[in-house]
mmCIF file of C-alpha atoms in Angstrom:
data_model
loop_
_atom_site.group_PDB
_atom_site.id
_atom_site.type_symbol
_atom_site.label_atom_id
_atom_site.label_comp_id
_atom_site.label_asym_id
_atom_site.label_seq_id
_atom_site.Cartn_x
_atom_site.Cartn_y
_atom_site.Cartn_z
ATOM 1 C CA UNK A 1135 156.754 4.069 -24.774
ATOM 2 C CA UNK A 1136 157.928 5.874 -21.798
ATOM 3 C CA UNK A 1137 157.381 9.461 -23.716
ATOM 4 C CA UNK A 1138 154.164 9.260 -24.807
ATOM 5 C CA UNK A 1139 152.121 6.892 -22.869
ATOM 6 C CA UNK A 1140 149.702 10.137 -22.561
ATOM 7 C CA UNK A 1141 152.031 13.050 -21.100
ATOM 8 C CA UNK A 1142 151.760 14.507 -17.847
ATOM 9 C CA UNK A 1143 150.066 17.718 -18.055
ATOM 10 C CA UNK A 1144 148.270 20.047 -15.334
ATOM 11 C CA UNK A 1145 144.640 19.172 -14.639
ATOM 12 C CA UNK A 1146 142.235 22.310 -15.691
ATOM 13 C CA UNK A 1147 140.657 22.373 -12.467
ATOM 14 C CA UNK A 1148 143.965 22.554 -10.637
ATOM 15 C CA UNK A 1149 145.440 25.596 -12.940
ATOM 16 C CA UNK A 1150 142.280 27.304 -12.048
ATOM 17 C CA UNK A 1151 141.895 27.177 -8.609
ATOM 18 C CA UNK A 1152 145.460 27.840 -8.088
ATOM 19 C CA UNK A 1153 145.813 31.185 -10.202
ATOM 20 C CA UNK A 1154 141.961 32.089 -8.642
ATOM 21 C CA UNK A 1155 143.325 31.764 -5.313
ATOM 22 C CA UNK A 1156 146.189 34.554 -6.065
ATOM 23 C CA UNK A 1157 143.621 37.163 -7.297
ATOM 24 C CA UNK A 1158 143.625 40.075 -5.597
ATOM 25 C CA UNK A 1159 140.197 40.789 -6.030
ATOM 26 C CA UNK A 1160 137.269 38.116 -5.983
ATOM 27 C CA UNK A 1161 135.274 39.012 -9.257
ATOM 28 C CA UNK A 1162 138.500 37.968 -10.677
ATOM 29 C CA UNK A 1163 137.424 34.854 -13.025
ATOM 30 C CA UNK A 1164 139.795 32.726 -15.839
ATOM 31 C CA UNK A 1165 138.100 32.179 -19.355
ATOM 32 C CA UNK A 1166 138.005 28.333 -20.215
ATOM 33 C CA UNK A 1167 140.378 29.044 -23.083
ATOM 34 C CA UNK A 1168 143.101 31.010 -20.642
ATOM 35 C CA UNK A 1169 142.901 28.102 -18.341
ATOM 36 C CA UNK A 1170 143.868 25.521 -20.789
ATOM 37 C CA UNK A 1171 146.780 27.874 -21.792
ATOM 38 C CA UNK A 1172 147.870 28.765 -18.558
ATOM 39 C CA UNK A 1173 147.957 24.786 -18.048
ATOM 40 C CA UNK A 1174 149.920 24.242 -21.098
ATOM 41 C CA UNK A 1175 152.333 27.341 -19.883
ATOM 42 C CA UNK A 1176 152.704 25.834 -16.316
ATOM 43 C CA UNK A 1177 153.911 22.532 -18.459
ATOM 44 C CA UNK A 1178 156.725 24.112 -20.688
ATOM 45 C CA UNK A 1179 157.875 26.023 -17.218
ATOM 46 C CA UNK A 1180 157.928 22.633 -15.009
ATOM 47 C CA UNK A 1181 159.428 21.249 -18.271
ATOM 48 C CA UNK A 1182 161.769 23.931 -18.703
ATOM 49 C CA UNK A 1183 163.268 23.619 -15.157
ATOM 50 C CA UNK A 1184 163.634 19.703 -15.303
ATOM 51 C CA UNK A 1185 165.641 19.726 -18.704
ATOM 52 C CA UNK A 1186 168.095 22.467 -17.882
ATOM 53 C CA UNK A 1187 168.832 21.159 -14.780
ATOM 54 C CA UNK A 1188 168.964 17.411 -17.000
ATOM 55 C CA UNK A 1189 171.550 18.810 -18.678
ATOM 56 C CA UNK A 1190 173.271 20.681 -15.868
ATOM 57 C CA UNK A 1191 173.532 17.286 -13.938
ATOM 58 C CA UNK A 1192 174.817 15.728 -17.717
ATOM 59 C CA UNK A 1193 177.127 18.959 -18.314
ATOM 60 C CA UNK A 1194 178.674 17.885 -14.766
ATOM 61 C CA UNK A 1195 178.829 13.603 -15.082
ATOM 62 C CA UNK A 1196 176.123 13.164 -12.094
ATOM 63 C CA UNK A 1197 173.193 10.390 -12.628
ATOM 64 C CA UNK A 1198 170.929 11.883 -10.407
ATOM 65 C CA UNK A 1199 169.174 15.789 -10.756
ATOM 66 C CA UNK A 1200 170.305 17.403 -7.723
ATOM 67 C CA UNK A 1201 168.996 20.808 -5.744
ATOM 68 C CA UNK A 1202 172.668 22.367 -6.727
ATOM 69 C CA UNK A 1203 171.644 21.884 -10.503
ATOM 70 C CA UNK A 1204 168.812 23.536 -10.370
ATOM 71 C CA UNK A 1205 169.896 25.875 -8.355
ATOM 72 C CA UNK A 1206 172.744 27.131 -11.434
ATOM 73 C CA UNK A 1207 169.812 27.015 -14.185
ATOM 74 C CA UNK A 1208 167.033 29.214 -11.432
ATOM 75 C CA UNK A 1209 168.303 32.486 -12.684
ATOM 76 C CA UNK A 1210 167.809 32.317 -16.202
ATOM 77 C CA UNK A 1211 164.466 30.081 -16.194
ATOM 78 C CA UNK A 1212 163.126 32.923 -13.791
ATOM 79 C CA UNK A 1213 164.478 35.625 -16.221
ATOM 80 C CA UNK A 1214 162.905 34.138 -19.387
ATOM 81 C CA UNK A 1215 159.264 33.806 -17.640
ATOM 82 C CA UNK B 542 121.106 43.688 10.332
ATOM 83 C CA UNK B 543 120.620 39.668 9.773
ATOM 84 C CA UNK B 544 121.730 39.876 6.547
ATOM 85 C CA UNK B 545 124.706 42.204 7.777
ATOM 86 C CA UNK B 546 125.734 39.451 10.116
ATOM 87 C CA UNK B 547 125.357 36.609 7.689
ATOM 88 C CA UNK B 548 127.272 38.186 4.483
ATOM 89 C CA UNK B 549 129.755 38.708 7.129
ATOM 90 C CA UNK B 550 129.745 34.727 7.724
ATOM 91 C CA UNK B 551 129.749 34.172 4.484
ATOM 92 C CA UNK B 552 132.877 36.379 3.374
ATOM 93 C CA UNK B 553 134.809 34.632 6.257
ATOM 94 C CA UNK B 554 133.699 31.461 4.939
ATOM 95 C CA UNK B 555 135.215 32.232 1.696
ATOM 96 C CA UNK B 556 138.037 33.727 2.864
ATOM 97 C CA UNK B 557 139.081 30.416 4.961
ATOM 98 C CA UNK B 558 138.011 27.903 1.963
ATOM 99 C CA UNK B 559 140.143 29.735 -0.103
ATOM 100 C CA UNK B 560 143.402 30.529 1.919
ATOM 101 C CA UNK B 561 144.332 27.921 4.329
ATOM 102 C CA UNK B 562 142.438 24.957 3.594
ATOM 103 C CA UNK B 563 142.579 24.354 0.577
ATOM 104 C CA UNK B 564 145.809 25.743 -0.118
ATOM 105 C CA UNK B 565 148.483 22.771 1.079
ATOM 106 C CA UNK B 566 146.168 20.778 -1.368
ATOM 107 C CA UNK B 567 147.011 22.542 -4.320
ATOM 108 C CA UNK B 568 150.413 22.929 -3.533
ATOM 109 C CA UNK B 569 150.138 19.356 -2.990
ATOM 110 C CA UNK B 570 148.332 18.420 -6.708
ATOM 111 C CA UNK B 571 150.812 20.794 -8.309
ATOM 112 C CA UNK B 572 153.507 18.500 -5.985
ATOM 113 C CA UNK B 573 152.716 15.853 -7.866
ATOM 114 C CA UNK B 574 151.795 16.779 -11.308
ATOM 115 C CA UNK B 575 155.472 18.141 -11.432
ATOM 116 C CA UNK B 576 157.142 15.146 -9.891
ATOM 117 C CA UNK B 577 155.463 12.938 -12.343
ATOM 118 C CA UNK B 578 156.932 15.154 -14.839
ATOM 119 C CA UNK B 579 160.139 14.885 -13.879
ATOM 120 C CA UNK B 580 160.208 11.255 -14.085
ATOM 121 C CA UNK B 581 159.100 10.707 -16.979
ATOM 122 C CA UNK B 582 161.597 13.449 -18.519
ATOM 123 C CA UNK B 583 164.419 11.857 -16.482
ATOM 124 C CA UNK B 584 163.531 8.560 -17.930
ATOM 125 C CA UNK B 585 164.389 9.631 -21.490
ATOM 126 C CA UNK B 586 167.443 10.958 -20.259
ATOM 127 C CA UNK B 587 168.083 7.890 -17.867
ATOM 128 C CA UNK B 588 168.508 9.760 -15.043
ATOM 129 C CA UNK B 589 166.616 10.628 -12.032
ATOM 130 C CA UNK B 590 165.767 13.747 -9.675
ATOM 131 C CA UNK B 591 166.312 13.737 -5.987
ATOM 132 C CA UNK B 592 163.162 14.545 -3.963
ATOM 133 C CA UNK B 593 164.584 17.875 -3.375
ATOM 134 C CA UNK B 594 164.843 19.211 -6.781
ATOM 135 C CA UNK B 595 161.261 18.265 -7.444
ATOM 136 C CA UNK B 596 160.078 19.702 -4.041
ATOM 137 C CA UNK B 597 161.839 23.143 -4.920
ATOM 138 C CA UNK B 598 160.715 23.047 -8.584
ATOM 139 C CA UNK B 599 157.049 22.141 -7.096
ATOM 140 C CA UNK B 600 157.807 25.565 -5.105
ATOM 141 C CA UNK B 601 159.269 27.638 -7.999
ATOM 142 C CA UNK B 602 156.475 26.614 -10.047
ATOM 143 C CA UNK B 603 153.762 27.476 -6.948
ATOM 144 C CA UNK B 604 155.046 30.539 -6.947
ATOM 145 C CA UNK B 605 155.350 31.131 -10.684
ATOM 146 C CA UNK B 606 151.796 30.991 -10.606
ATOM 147 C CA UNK B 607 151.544 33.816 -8.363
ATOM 148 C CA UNK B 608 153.301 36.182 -10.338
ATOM 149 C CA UNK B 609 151.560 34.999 -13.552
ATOM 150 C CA UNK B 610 148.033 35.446 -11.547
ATOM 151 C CA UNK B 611 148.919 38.899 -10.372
ATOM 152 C CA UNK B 612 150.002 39.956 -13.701
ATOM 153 C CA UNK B 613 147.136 38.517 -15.645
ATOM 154 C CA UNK B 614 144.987 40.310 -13.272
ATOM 155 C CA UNK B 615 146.483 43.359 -14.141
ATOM 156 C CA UNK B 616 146.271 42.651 -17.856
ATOM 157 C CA UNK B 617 142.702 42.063 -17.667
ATOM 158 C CA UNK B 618 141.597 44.886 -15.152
ATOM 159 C CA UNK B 619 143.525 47.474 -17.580
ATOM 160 C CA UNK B 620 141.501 46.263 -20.793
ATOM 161 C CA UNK B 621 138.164 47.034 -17.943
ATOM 162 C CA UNK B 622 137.764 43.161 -18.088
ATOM 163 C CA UNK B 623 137.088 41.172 -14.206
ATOM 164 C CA UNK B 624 137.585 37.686 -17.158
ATOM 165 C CA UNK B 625 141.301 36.888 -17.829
ATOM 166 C CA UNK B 626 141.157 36.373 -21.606
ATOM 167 C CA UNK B 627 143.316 34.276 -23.850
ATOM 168 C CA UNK B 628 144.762 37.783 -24.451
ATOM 169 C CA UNK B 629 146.258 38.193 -21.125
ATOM 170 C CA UNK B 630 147.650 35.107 -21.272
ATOM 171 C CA UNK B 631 149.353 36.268 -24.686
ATOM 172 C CA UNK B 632 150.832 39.369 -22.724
ATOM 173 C CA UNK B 633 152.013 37.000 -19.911
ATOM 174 C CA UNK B 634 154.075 35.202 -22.209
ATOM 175 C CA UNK B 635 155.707 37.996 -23.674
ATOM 176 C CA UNK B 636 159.273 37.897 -22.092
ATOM 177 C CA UNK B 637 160.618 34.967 -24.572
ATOM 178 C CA UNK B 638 159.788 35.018 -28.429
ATOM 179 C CA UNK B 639 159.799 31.121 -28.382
ATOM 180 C CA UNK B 640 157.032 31.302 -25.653
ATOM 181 C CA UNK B 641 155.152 33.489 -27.081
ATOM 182 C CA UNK B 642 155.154 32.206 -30.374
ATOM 183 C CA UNK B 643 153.941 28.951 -28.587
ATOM 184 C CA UNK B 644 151.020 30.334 -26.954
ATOM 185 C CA UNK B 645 149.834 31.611 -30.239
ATOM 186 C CA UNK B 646 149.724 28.584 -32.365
ATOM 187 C CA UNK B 647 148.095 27.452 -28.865
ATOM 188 C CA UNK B 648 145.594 30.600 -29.302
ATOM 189 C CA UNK B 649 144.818 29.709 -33.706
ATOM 190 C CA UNK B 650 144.289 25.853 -32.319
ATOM 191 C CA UNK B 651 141.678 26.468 -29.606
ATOM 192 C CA UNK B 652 140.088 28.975 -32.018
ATOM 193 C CA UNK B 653 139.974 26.140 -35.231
ATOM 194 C CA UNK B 654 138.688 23.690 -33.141
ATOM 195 C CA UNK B 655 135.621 26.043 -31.775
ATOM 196 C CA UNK B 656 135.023 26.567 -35.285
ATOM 197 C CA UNK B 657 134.632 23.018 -36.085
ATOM 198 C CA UNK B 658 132.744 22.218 -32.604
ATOM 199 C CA UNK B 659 130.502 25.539 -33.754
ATOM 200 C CA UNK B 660 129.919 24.100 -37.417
ATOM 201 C CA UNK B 661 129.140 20.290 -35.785
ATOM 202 C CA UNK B 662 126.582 21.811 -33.544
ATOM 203 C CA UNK B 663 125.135 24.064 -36.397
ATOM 204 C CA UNK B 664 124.454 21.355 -38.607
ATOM 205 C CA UNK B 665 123.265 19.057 -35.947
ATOM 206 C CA UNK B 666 120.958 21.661 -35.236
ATOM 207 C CA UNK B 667 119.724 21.927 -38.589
ATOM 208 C CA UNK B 668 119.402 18.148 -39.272
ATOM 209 C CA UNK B 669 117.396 18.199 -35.933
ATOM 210 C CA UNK B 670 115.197 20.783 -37.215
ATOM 211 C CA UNK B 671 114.629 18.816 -41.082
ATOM 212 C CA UNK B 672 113.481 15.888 -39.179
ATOM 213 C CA UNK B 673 111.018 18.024 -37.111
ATOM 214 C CA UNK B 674 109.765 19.271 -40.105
ATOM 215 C CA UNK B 675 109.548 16.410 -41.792
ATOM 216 C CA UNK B 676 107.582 15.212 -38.681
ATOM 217 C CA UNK B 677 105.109 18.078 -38.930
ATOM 218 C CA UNK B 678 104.616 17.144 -42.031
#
C-alpha cells in the first residue's frame, strides 16, 4: 500500500513557475509537454538522491538517512544530471 | 511620458512578484514535495531521513532546477525558439543514457495520447456535426 497509494510527484504549476523564475530573459515560456517532463525529471532526481543515500545509510548499518550520506552519493548524482 | 512612468511600475512589479516574494514559497512547495518523497521511499526501505538530508536535498534539487532552466533556455534560444520544447528537455537529459532513454518513452507517451485525445475530439466533432445535419434536415 505504502508504494502506490498515488506517488508523490511535482505539481505542474510548481515545475513551471520555478524553472520560469530562473529565465534569464522574460519571453522565456515552458511548452505544456516540457513541463510535465521537467516534473517527471525533477522526480527521478529527488528520487535518485533519496535511494543512493538509502543505500549509503544501509551500506553503513544506520536506520536513519543522514546529511553525511548524502553528502558521499552528491558527487556522482550531480555528475550524472 | 505616463506610459513611460507606468511600464516602469509595471516592470518593477514583475520583477518583485517574481524574485523575492514568491520565491521562499516555491522553495517551500518543492520543500515539501521532496520530503514527502522521501518518506514514502524510506518506508519501503524501513528507514527514515533526518530533517537535514531532506532540507539539503530540497536545496540540491532548488538548485538543480536552475541549471536545468538556464540550460533549457539556451537550448531553445539556439533553435531561435523564446518556447522550451519537449526537445530541450531531450538535450537536458543527455548526460546519462538511462535518463535519456526515459525521457523519450516519456516524449512517444505524451505524443500517443495527443493522438488519441486528437482522434476523440475529431470524431466528437463529427458526430456533433451528423446530428446538426440531421437537425437541418
Amino acid at each position: 500500500m505504502a508504494e502506490s497509494d498515488t506517488e508523490v510527484e511535482f505539481k505542474k504549476e510548481t515545475v513551471s513557475k520555478v524553472l520560469s523564475s530562473f529565465f534569464r530573459e522574460d519571453k522565456t515560456k515552458l511548452s505544456g509537454d516540457a513541463t510535465l517532463l521537467m516534473a517527471e525529471m525533477l522526480k527521478v532526481f529527488v528520487q535518485e538522491a533519496a535511494v543512493r543515500s538509502l543505500k549509503q545509510a544501509e551500506s553503513e548499518d544506520c536506520d536513519q538517512v543522514d546529511i553525511e550520506h548524502f553528502e558521499k552519493i552528491l558527487p556522482q548524482l550531480l555528475l550524472d544530471f | 511620458s505616463v506610459d513611460l512612468s507606468g511600464n516602469l511600475i509595471d516592470n518593477v512589479c514583475r520583477a518583485v512578484m517574481r524574485s523575492s516574494m514568491p520565491f521562499k514559497l516555491l522553495k517551500a512547495a518543492v520543500h515539501f514535495t521532496v520530503g514527502r518523497m522521501c518518506h514514502s521511499l524510506g518506508e519501503d526501505h524501513r528507514r527514515t531521513f533526518s530533517r537535514q538530508v531532506i532540507a539539503a536535498i530540497a536545496e540540491t534539487t532548488f538548485r538543480q532546477c536552475d541549471i536545468f532552466a538556464k540550460d533549457l533556455e539556451a537550448f531553445a534560444r539556439h533553435a531561435k525558439r523564446s518556447t522550451v520544447s519537449s526537445e530541450d528537455v531531450k538535450l537536458a537529459a543527455r548526460r546519462s543514457t538511462a535518463l535519456s532513454i526515459f525521457i523519450q518513452n516519456k516524449i512517444e507517451e505524451l505524443k500517443n495520447q495527443e493522438q488519441r485525445d486528437l482522434k476523440k475530439k475529431n470524431t466528437g466533432k463529427r458526430k456533433s456535426r451528423d446530428t446538426e445535419e440531421d437537425s437541418r434536415e
